[in-house]
Coordinates of C-alpha atoms in Angstrom, one line a residue:
Chain A
X246 CA -23.4 -31.5 -16.7
X247 CA -23.4 -32.8 -13.1
X248 CA -22.4 -30.3 -10.5
X249 CA -21.9 -30.0 -6.7
X250 CA -24.5 -27.7 -5.1
X251 CA -24.4 -26.0 -1.7
X252 CA -27.0 -24.3 0.4
X253 CA -27.4 -21.7 1.6
X254 CA -25.2 -19.4 -0.4
X255 CA -24.8 -17.1 2.6
X256 CA -25.4 -17.8 6.3
X257 CA -25.3 -15.2 9.0
X258 CA -25.3 -16.4 12.6
X259 CA -24.6 -15.3 16.1
X260 CA -21.4 -16.4 17.9
X261 CA -22.1 -19.6 19.9
X262 CA -24.9 -20.8 17.6
X263 CA -24.9 -24.0 15.7
X264 CA -24.8 -24.0 11.9
X265 CA -25.3 -26.7 9.3
X266 CA -23.9 -26.2 5.9
X267 CA -25.4 -28.5 3.2
X268 CA -24.0 -30.0 0.1
X269 CA -25.2 -32.3 -2.6
X270 CA -22.2 -34.0 -4.2
X271 CA -22.1 -35.5 -7.7
X272 CA -24.2 -38.6 -7.5
X273 CA -21.7 -41.3 -8.4
X274 CA -18.8 -39.9 -6.5
X275 CA -17.2 -41.7 -3.6
X276 CA -15.1 -39.1 -1.8
X277 CA -16.5 -35.9 -0.2
X278 CA -14.6 -33.0 1.1
X279 CA -15.0 -29.7 3.0
X280 CA -12.6 -26.8 2.5
X281 CA -12.8 -23.3 3.8
X282 CA -11.3 -20.0 2.7
X283 CA -11.0 -17.1 5.2
X284 CA -11.1 -13.8 3.3
X285 CA -7.7 -13.1 1.8
X286 CA -6.2 -16.4 2.8
X287 CA -5.7 -19.8 1.2
X288 CA -8.3 -22.4 0.6
X289 CA -7.7 -24.8 3.5
X290 CA -8.6 -28.5 3.7
X291 CA -10.9 -29.4 6.6
X292 CA -12.0 -33.0 6.1
X293 CA -12.5 -35.8 3.7
X294 CA -15.2 -38.5 3.9
X295 CA -15.3 -41.9 2.3
X296 CA -17.5 -45.0 2.9
X297 CA -19.5 -43.2 5.6
X298 CA -16.5 -42.2 7.7
X299 CA -13.9 -39.5 8.0
X300 CA -10.8 -40.6 6.0
X301 CA -8.6 -37.5 6.7
X302 CA -9.0 -34.3 8.7
X303 CA -6.9 -31.3 9.3
X304 CA -5.9 -29.6 12.6
X305 CA -8.7 -27.1 11.9
X306 CA -11.3 -29.8 12.1
X307 CA -11.6 -29.9 15.9
X308 CA -14.4 -31.2 18.1
X309 CA -16.6 -28.2 17.1
X310 CA -16.9 -29.6 13.6
X311 CA -18.7 -32.7 12.4
X312 CA -19.7 -34.1 9.1
X313 CA -22.5 -36.4 8.1
X314 CA -24.0 -38.1 5.1
X315 CA -27.6 -38.5 6.4
X316 CA -29.0 -39.9 3.2
X317 CA -27.8 -41.0 -0.2
X318 CA -27.4 -37.5 -1.5
X319 CA -26.6 -34.9 1.1
X320 CA -23.3 -34.2 2.8
X321 CA -23.4 -31.8 5.7
X322 CA -20.9 -29.8 7.8
X323 CA -22.0 -28.9 11.3
X324 CA -20.3 -26.3 13.5
X325 CA -21.6 -26.8 17.0
X326 CA -20.7 -23.4 18.6
X327 CA -19.6 -20.9 16.1
X328 CA -16.7 -18.5 16.8
X329 CA -15.9 -15.2 15.0
X330 CA -12.9 -16.9 13.4
X331 CA -15.2 -19.4 11.7
X332 CA -16.3 -16.7 9.3
X333 CA -15.2 -17.9 5.9
X334 CA -16.3 -19.3 2.6
X335 CA -16.9 -23.0 2.9
X336 CA -16.5 -25.2 -0.1
X337 CA -17.8 -28.7 -0.6
X338 CA -16.2 -30.9 -3.1
X339 CA -16.5 -34.5 -4.4
X340 CA -14.4 -36.8 -6.5
X341 CA -14.7 -40.2 -8.1
X342 CA -11.7 -41.5 -6.1
X343 CA -10.4 -44.1 -8.6
X344 CA -6.7 -43.3 -8.0
X345 CA -5.7 -41.8 -4.7
X346 CA -4.8 -38.2 -4.9
X347 CA -5.0 -37.8 -8.6
X348 CA -8.7 -37.3 -9.1
X349 CA -10.2 -34.0 -10.0
X350 CA -12.2 -32.7 -7.2
X351 CA -15.5 -31.0 -8.3
X352 CA -16.3 -28.0 -6.1
X353 CA -19.5 -26.3 -5.2
X354 CA -20.0 -22.6 -5.3
X355 CA -19.5 -22.2 -1.6
X356 CA -21.4 -21.0 1.4
X357 CA -20.3 -17.7 2.9
X358 CA -20.6 -18.0 6.7
X359 CA -20.6 -14.8 8.7
X360 CA -20.4 -15.0 12.4
X361 CA -21.4 -11.9 14.3
Chain B
X101 CA 2.8 -31.1 4.7
X102 CA 2.7 -29.6 1.3
X103 CA 3.2 -25.9 0.6
X104 CA 2.1 -24.2 -2.5
X105 CA 3.3 -20.7 -3.5
X106 CA 1.6 -18.5 -6.1
X107 CA 3.8 -15.5 -6.8
X108 CA 1.7 -12.4 -7.4
X109 CA -1.7 -12.1 -5.8
X110 CA -2.8 -9.8 -8.6
X111 CA -1.8 -10.0 -12.2
X112 CA -2.9 -7.6 -14.9
X113 CA -2.4 -8.2 -18.6
X114 CA -3.7 -6.5 -21.8
X115 CA -6.1 -8.3 -24.0
X116 CA -4.2 -10.4 -26.4
X117 CA -1.1 -10.5 -24.3
X118 CA 0.6 -13.6 -22.7
X119 CA -0.8 -14.8 -19.4
X120 CA 1.7 -16.3 -17.0
X121 CA 0.6 -17.3 -13.5
X122 CA 3.3 -18.9 -11.3
X123 CA 3.0 -21.8 -9.0
X124 CA 5.7 -23.6 -7.0
X125 CA 5.4 -26.5 -4.6
X126 CA 7.5 -27.6 -1.8
X127 CA 7.8 -31.4 -1.7
X128 CA 10.8 -33.4 -2.8
X129 CA 8.5 -36.0 -4.3
X130 CA 6.5 -34.5 -7.1
X131 CA 2.8 -34.3 -6.2
X132 CA -0.2 -34.3 -8.4
X133 CA -0.7 -30.8 -9.7
X134 CA -3.9 -28.9 -10.6
X135 CA -5.0 -25.5 -11.7
X136 CA -8.5 -24.3 -10.9
X137 CA -10.3 -21.2 -11.9
X138 CA -13.0 -19.4 -10.0
X139 CA -15.3 -16.9 -11.6
X140 CA -17.4 -14.6 -9.4
X141 CA -20.0 -16.3 -7.3
X142 CA -19.1 -19.7 -8.7
X143 CA -17.2 -22.8 -7.5
X144 CA -13.7 -23.8 -8.5
X145 CA -13.5 -25.3 -12.0
X146 CA -10.6 -27.5 -13.1
X147 CA -8.5 -26.0 -15.8
X148 CA -6.0 -28.8 -16.1
X149 CA -4.0 -31.3 -14.1
X150 CA -0.7 -33.2 -14.2
X151 CA -0.5 -36.7 -12.8
X152 CA 2.0 -38.5 -15.0
X153 CA 3.4 -38.6 -18.5
X154 CA 3.9 -35.5 -20.7
X155 CA 5.0 -32.6 -18.7
X156 CA 3.2 -30.0 -20.8
X157 CA -0.5 -30.4 -20.2
X158 CA -3.2 -28.6 -22.1
X159 CA -6.5 -27.6 -20.4
X160 CA -9.7 -25.8 -21.2
X161 CA -10.0 -22.3 -22.6
X162 CA -6.6 -22.4 -24.2
X163 CA -4.6 -22.7 -21.0
X164 CA -1.6 -24.9 -20.6
X165 CA 0.9 -25.6 -17.8
X166 CA 4.3 -27.2 -17.7
X167 CA 5.6 -29.4 -14.9
X168 CA 9.2 -28.7 -14.2
X169 CA 10.6 -31.0 -11.6
X170 CA 14.0 -29.3 -11.4
X171 CA 12.2 -26.0 -10.6
X172 CA 9.4 -27.6 -8.5
X173 CA 7.1 -25.5 -10.6
X174 CA 3.8 -25.8 -12.5
X175 CA 3.3 -22.4 -14.1
X176 CA 0.1 -21.7 -16.0
X177 CA 0.2 -19.9 -19.4
X178 CA -2.1 -18.7 -22.2
X179 CA -0.7 -17.2 -25.3
X180 CA -3.4 -14.5 -25.7
X181 CA -5.5 -13.2 -22.9
X182 CA -9.2 -12.7 -23.5
X183 CA -11.5 -10.5 -21.4
X184 CA -13.4 -13.6 -20.3
X185 CA -10.2 -14.9 -18.6
X186 CA -10.6 -12.4 -15.8
X187 CA -11.0 -14.6 -12.7
X188 CA -9.2 -16.0 -9.6
X189 CA -6.8 -18.8 -10.4
X190 CA -5.7 -21.4 -7.8
X191 CA -2.9 -23.8 -8.0
X192 CA -3.4 -27.0 -5.9
X193 CA -1.4 -30.1 -5.2
X194 CA -2.1 -33.5 -3.6
X195 CA 0.4 -36.1 -2.3
X196 CA 0.8 -39.2 -4.5
X197 CA 0.9 -41.5 -1.6
X198 CA -0.7 -40.0 1.5
X199 CA -4.1 -38.9 0.7
X200 CA -6.7 -37.1 -1.3
X201 CA -6.6 -33.7 0.4
X202 CA -5.7 -30.8 -1.8
X203 CA -3.2 -28.1 -0.7
X204 CA -4.0 -24.7 -2.3
X205 CA -2.0 -21.7 -3.1
X206 CA -3.3 -18.3 -2.1
X207 CA -4.7 -17.6 -5.5
X208 CA -3.9 -15.1 -8.2
X209 CA -6.5 -12.6 -9.4
X210 CA -6.2 -12.0 -13.1
X211 CA -7.3 -8.7 -14.6
X212 CA -7.5 -8.3 -18.4
X213 CA -7.3 -4.8 -19.6
X214 CA -9.1 -4.0 -22.9

């Protein structure tokens, strides 16, 4: 069964460093997403990506964040200068996107980012 | 923006007992509704969803949920808990008109006692 994969599973970085979180969505999907979950809090939407551009983003997704689909398979989230409060589990998801809002989003296992 | 409330961050049930996990949403226009399950060290897996039609929806692993517009609820149930049901459960909604982003509840951790 096709699945979303994410690497690495755990990333430890120093405050102020850049990190890139990587995701391989399901191959025939059209929409791609990043969510994050700070320990003990809700899963929060960061950004959605469609047709090689951002389609929606939340207030959390400020100038420190960027997304890219550098090739036909990978979808990356970059944090330019990490802060302590960026420590969280980051989930990538993808969906087929046939009917707006109603499609199941398939989630990866997450990358746990720890900023020291 | 949507708000999703899951009452009870931790629920414990005995094996074989009824499972009831609560979810309420805030919008006046009913959204699309989803329940996801997360097992340790795994991603979120869809249990079931409601988009239109019959308000009682059946999902995987014997779970079902009923959409009640009057109560703005989408509670998840399973008649008889199994040890393998122990996991984190998330309710999520998305707006019918405005986009694809999901709004999640805080999650409910289900413990099944043998």
